[in-house]
Amino acid sequence: MSIDQLTPKQREVLKYIESYYSEKGFAPTLKDVRDKISINSVSTAHKHISELRRKGFLKKLDKPVRSIGVFGKSENLSEVPLLGKISAGSGIEPIENPVTIQVPENLLSGSGRHYALNVEGVSMVGEDIRDGDTIIVKYQNMAQDGDIVVAVLNEGNEKATLKKFYNLGDKIELRAENPNLQDWPKQFDYGDIEVKGKFVGLIRNG
């Protein structure tokens, strides 16, 4: 099928996905597409993606990375440690015998150390990070507004959570991406949280 047979909106979505992948090495999320193309909802973005797949312009994967999975997994794989499981605010539950897993290199963010965590819970479903996914995290202790981070909350028992980071000047705010969670966002004093890494990629499990 010729690209001329796509609707103007489908061509716009396809151009954005290809440009995003070329720049970053991985596909955008459905939320990225929604925001960039000014689509009303994630479900509408999903319809455009599904139609592009049906017409042969995007490749659907059995286990796509991030939320679109535009391209097949990289032939170049790297090993990263799978440290355990992270849930919404209840800490990182380490696995008894830590293992390494192979991940496509295009999920890694350049140089630096990376690790993986299995996600439990639905606090970040708005970013299409679902219960049962495996996230790839780059070790770093700094973050910019809007970054999704693994943050340790120094509340006596050092809980950890996966949330969006925002620097409010005199406070740090962590935000969930699930309107059903009434306890978030939360604000913290400097020193009350510690960033343990930045989310850079995702492997969908099932």
mmCIF file of C-alpha atoms in Angstrom:
data_model
loop_
_atom_site.group_PDB
_atom_site.id
_atom_site.type_symbol
_atom_site.label_atom_id
_atom_site.label_comp_id
_atom_site.label_asym_id
_atom_site.label_seq_id
_atom_site.Cartn_x
_atom_site.Cartn_y
_atom_site.Cartn_z
ATOM 1 C CA MET A 1 0.000 0.000 0.000
ATOM 2 C CA SER A 2 1.251 3.483 -0.858
ATOM 3 C CA ILE A 3 1.653 6.078 1.861
ATOM 4 C CA ASP A 4 -0.607 8.307 -0.235
ATOM 5 C CA GLN A 5 -3.491 6.026 0.732
ATOM 6 C CA LEU A 6 -3.124 6.910 4.408
ATOM 7 C CA THR A 7 -5.279 9.600 5.944
ATOM 8 C CA PRO A 8 -3.524 12.892 6.755
ATOM 9 C CA LYS A 9 -3.633 12.058 10.468
ATOM 10 C CA GLN A 10 -2.195 8.574 9.875
ATOM 11 C CA ARG A 11 0.653 10.076 7.846
ATOM 12 C CA GLU A 12 1.308 12.553 10.659
ATOM 13 C CA VAL A 13 1.395 9.772 13.250
ATOM 14 C CA LEU A 14 3.700 7.628 11.110
ATOM 15 C CA LYS A 15 6.095 10.523 10.466
ATOM 16 C CA TYR A 16 6.282 11.321 14.170
ATOM 17 C CA ILE A 17 6.942 7.695 15.179
ATOM 18 C CA GLU A 18 9.698 7.289 12.593
ATOM 19 C CA SER A 19 11.311 10.580 13.614
ATOM 20 C CA TYR A 20 11.107 9.717 17.321
ATOM 21 C CA TYR A 21 12.621 6.268 16.762
ATOM 22 C CA SER A 22 15.406 7.679 14.595
ATOM 23 C CA GLU A 23 16.345 10.167 17.316
ATOM 24 C CA LYS A 24 15.960 8.034 20.459
ATOM 25 C CA GLY A 25 16.343 4.439 19.304
ATOM 26 C CA PHE A 26 13.016 3.280 20.710
ATOM 27 C CA ALA A 27 9.350 3.888 20.013
ATOM 28 C CA PRO A 28 7.257 6.598 21.673
ATOM 29 C CA THR A 29 4.468 5.750 24.055
ATOM 30 C CA LEU A 30 0.833 6.108 23.090
ATOM 31 C CA LYS A 31 0.712 9.131 25.398
ATOM 32 C CA ASP A 32 3.631 10.674 23.483
ATOM 33 C CA VAL A 33 1.692 10.243 20.247
ATOM 34 C CA ARG A 34 -1.475 11.665 21.763
ATOM 35 C CA ASP A 35 0.291 14.779 23.041
ATOM 36 C CA LYS A 36 2.453 15.430 19.970
ATOM 37 C CA ILE A 37 -0.253 14.939 17.348
ATOM 38 C CA SER A 38 -2.967 16.640 19.434
ATOM 39 C CA ILE A 39 -5.183 13.564 19.528
ATOM 40 C CA ASN A 40 -8.043 13.564 22.005
ATOM 41 C CA SER A 41 -7.191 10.358 23.847
ATOM 42 C CA VAL A 42 -4.776 7.447 24.160
ATOM 43 C CA SER A 43 -7.461 5.147 22.742
ATOM 44 C CA THR A 44 -7.665 7.274 19.575
ATOM 45 C CA ALA A 45 -3.873 7.144 19.261
ATOM 46 C CA HIS A 46 -4.106 3.363 19.616
ATOM 47 C CA LYS A 47 -6.640 3.200 16.779
ATOM 48 C CA HIS A 48 -4.273 5.083 14.466
ATOM 49 C CA ILE A 49 -1.393 2.765 15.459
ATOM 50 C CA SER A 50 -3.537 -0.334 14.891
ATOM 51 C CA GLU A 51 -4.570 0.906 11.454
ATOM 52 C CA LEU A 52 -0.959 1.618 10.494
ATOM 53 C CA ARG A 53 -0.055 -1.907 11.595
ATOM 54 C CA ARG A 54 -2.949 -3.381 9.616
ATOM 55 C CA LYS A 55 -1.823 -1.533 6.508
ATOM 56 C CA GLY A 56 1.735 -2.802 6.916
ATOM 57 C CA PHE A 57 3.507 0.400 7.893
ATOM 58 C CA LEU A 58 4.289 -0.682 11.454
ATOM 59 C CA LYS A 59 5.424 -4.059 12.668
ATOM 60 C CA LYS A 60 3.525 -5.574 15.580
ATOM 61 C CA LEU A 61 5.625 -7.547 18.043
ATOM 62 C CA ASP A 62 4.594 -10.449 20.249
ATOM 63 C CA LYS A 63 6.264 -8.676 23.175
ATOM 64 C CA PRO A 64 6.621 -5.054 22.125
ATOM 65 C CA VAL A 65 8.937 -2.639 23.861
ATOM 66 C CA ARG A 66 7.398 0.444 25.429
ATOM 67 C CA SER A 67 3.833 0.756 24.172
ATOM 68 C CA ILE A 68 3.920 0.814 20.395
ATOM 69 C CA GLY A 69 6.645 -1.696 19.519
ATOM 70 C CA VAL A 70 7.137 -0.237 16.059
ATOM 71 C CA PHE A 71 10.261 -2.128 15.175
ATOM 72 C CA GLY A 72 11.572 -5.603 15.890
ATOM 73 C CA LYS A 73 13.957 -6.170 18.771
ATOM 74 C CA SER A 74 17.544 -5.195 18.169
ATOM 75 C CA GLU A 75 19.826 -8.041 17.168
ATOM 76 C CA ASN A 76 22.354 -6.566 19.582
ATOM 77 C CA LEU A 77 21.567 -7.589 23.146
ATOM 78 C CA SER A 78 23.069 -6.513 26.427
ATOM 79 C CA GLU A 79 22.824 -8.068 29.867
ATOM 80 C CA VAL A 80 21.492 -6.060 32.810
ATOM 81 C CA PRO A 81 20.818 -7.227 36.371
ATOM 82 C CA LEU A 82 17.214 -7.906 37.317
ATOM 83 C CA LEU A 83 17.210 -6.600 40.894
ATOM 84 C CA GLY A 84 13.676 -7.399 41.928
ATOM 85 C CA LYS A 85 10.162 -5.996 41.899
ATOM 86 C CA ILE A 86 8.916 -2.454 42.419
ATOM 87 C CA SER A 87 5.363 -1.560 43.349
ATOM 88 C CA ALA A 88 3.440 1.593 44.128
ATOM 89 C CA GLY A 89 5.196 2.800 47.243
ATOM 90 C CA SER A 90 5.971 -0.469 48.974
ATOM 91 C CA GLY A 91 9.653 -0.629 48.170
ATOM 92 C CA ILE A 92 11.835 -2.755 45.961
ATOM 93 C CA GLU A 93 11.347 -6.405 46.766
ATOM 94 C CA PRO A 94 14.687 -8.071 45.943
ATOM 95 C CA ILE A 95 14.778 -11.493 44.384
ATOM 96 C CA GLU A 96 16.560 -14.188 46.369
ATOM 97 C CA ASN A 97 19.012 -15.044 43.609
ATOM 98 C CA PRO A 98 19.602 -11.984 41.415
ATOM 99 C CA VAL A 99 19.928 -12.832 37.754
ATOM 100 C CA THR A 100 20.840 -10.998 34.587
ATOM 101 C CA ILE A 101 18.483 -10.670 31.655
ATOM 102 C CA GLN A 102 19.160 -9.872 28.035
ATOM 103 C CA VAL A 103 17.573 -6.697 26.680
ATOM 104 C CA PRO A 104 17.797 -5.015 23.266
ATOM 105 C CA GLU A 105 20.530 -2.398 23.227
ATOM 106 C CA ASN A 106 18.089 0.131 21.827
ATOM 107 C CA LEU A 107 16.359 0.113 25.231
ATOM 108 C CA LEU A 108 19.506 1.365 26.953
ATOM 109 C CA SER A 109 20.216 5.058 27.282
ATOM 110 C CA GLY A 110 23.724 5.454 25.938
ATOM 111 C CA SER A 111 26.603 4.904 28.333
ATOM 112 C CA GLY A 112 26.203 4.253 32.019
ATOM 113 C CA ARG A 113 24.899 1.395 34.142
ATOM 114 C CA HIS A 114 21.405 0.010 33.846
ATOM 115 C CA TYR A 115 19.237 -2.401 35.791
ATOM 116 C CA ALA A 116 15.797 -3.973 35.437
ATOM 117 C CA LEU A 117 12.800 -4.221 37.764
ATOM 118 C CA ASN A 118 9.523 -6.050 37.462
ATOM 119 C CA VAL A 119 6.526 -3.760 37.951
ATOM 120 C CA GLU A 120 3.707 -4.580 40.318
ATOM 121 C CA GLY A 121 0.707 -2.274 40.463
ATOM 122 C CA VAL A 122 -1.046 0.295 38.321
ATOM 123 C CA SER A 123 0.262 3.645 39.521
ATOM 124 C CA MET A 124 1.780 4.482 36.119
ATOM 125 C CA VAL A 125 -0.808 3.101 33.703
ATOM 126 C CA GLY A 126 -1.238 6.577 32.219
ATOM 127 C CA GLU A 127 2.286 6.168 30.844
ATOM 128 C CA ASP A 128 1.339 2.674 29.628
ATOM 129 C CA ILE A 129 3.526 1.038 32.292
ATOM 130 C CA ARG A 130 1.439 -1.916 33.389
ATOM 131 C CA ASP A 131 1.384 -4.518 36.121
ATOM 132 C CA GLY A 132 3.763 -7.314 35.090
ATOM 133 C CA ASP A 133 5.964 -5.216 32.808
ATOM 134 C CA THR A 134 9.743 -5.178 33.138
ATOM 135 C CA ILE A 135 11.265 -1.709 33.190
ATOM 136 C CA ILE A 136 14.828 -0.748 32.314
ATOM 137 C CA VAL A 137 16.323 1.892 34.582
ATOM 138 C CA LYS A 138 19.508 3.913 34.136
ATOM 139 C CA TYR A 139 21.469 4.526 37.328
ATOM 140 C CA GLN A 140 21.495 8.254 38.123
ATOM 141 C CA ASN A 141 20.735 10.444 41.109
ATOM 142 C CA MET A 142 19.531 13.505 39.214
ATOM 143 C CA ALA A 143 16.282 14.045 37.312
ATOM 144 C CA GLN A 144 14.521 16.650 35.210
ATOM 145 C CA ASP A 145 10.876 17.651 35.358
ATOM 146 C CA GLY A 146 8.698 14.969 33.808
ATOM 147 C CA ASP A 147 11.258 12.158 34.140
ATOM 148 C CA ILE A 148 9.912 8.841 35.408
ATOM 149 C CA VAL A 149 12.196 7.835 38.250
ATOM 150 C CA VAL A 150 12.780 5.172 40.853
ATOM 151 C CA ALA A 151 12.702 7.213 44.040
ATOM 152 C CA VAL A 152 13.490 6.017 47.548
ATOM 153 C CA LEU A 153 11.308 7.674 50.169
ATOM 154 C CA ASN A 154 13.199 8.158 53.417
ATOM 155 C CA GLU A 155 10.269 7.451 55.719
ATOM 156 C CA GLY A 156 12.034 5.215 58.191
ATOM 157 C CA ASN A 157 11.670 2.047 56.176
ATOM 158 C CA GLU A 158 13.073 3.447 52.909
ATOM 159 C CA LYS A 159 10.180 2.663 50.618
ATOM 160 C CA ALA A 160 10.696 3.033 46.883
ATOM 161 C CA THR A 161 8.291 3.994 44.161
ATOM 162 C CA LEU A 162 8.098 4.582 40.415
ATOM 163 C CA LYS A 163 6.727 8.063 39.755
ATOM 164 C CA LYS A 164 7.115 11.233 37.697
ATOM 165 C CA PHE A 165 9.565 13.771 39.129
ATOM 166 C CA TYR A 166 9.030 17.526 39.402
ATOM 167 C CA ASN A 167 11.263 20.098 41.104
ATOM 168 C CA LEU A 168 9.043 22.808 42.627
ATOM 169 C CA GLY A 169 11.952 24.863 43.961
ATOM 170 C CA ASP A 170 11.488 24.325 47.682
ATOM 171 C CA LYS A 171 9.915 20.874 47.342
ATOM 172 C CA ILE A 172 10.101 17.778 45.192
ATOM 173 C CA GLU A 173 6.788 16.480 43.864
ATOM 174 C CA LEU A 174 6.205 12.904 42.766
ATOM 175 C CA ARG A 175 3.176 12.221 40.586
ATOM 176 C CA ALA A 176 1.381 9.026 39.713
ATOM 177 C CA GLU A 177 -0.242 8.543 36.316
ATOM 178 C CA ASN A 178 -3.470 6.993 37.521
ATOM 179 C CA PRO A 179 -6.420 9.244 38.445
ATOM 180 C CA ASN A 180 -7.813 6.509 40.708
ATOM 181 C CA LEU A 181 -4.933 6.897 43.166
ATOM 182 C CA GLN A 182 -6.173 9.547 45.574
ATOM 183 C CA ASP A 183 -2.957 9.788 47.621
ATOM 184 C CA TRP A 184 -0.883 11.224 44.768
ATOM 185 C CA PRO A 185 0.761 13.584 43.935
ATOM 186 C CA LYS A 186 2.897 13.986 47.036
ATOM 187 C CA GLN A 187 5.466 16.631 47.923
ATOM 188 C CA PHE A 188 8.693 16.018 49.815
ATOM 189 C CA ASP A 189 11.455 18.107 51.338
ATOM 190 C CA TYR A 190 14.903 17.846 49.821
ATOM 191 C CA GLY A 191 16.668 15.000 51.572
ATOM 192 C CA ASP A 192 13.451 13.078 52.109
ATOM 193 C CA ILE A 193 13.728 11.329 48.750
ATOM 194 C CA GLU A 194 16.628 9.937 46.790
ATOM 195 C CA VAL A 195 16.537 9.292 43.056
ATOM 196 C CA LYS A 196 17.910 5.841 42.280
ATOM 197 C CA GLY A 197 17.535 5.895 38.518
ATOM 198 C CA LYS A 198 15.575 7.052 35.483
ATOM 199 C CA PHE A 199 13.136 4.894 33.510
ATOM 200 C CA VAL A 200 14.436 4.481 29.942
ATOM 201 C CA GLY A 201 12.635 1.468 28.464
ATOM 202 C CA LEU A 202 10.087 -1.252 28.926
ATOM 203 C CA ILE A 203 9.519 -4.865 27.977
ATOM 204 C CA ARG A 204 5.910 -5.973 27.927
ATOM 205 C CA ASN A 205 5.442 -9.378 29.509
ATOM 206 C CA GLY A 206 2.260 -10.868 28.145
#
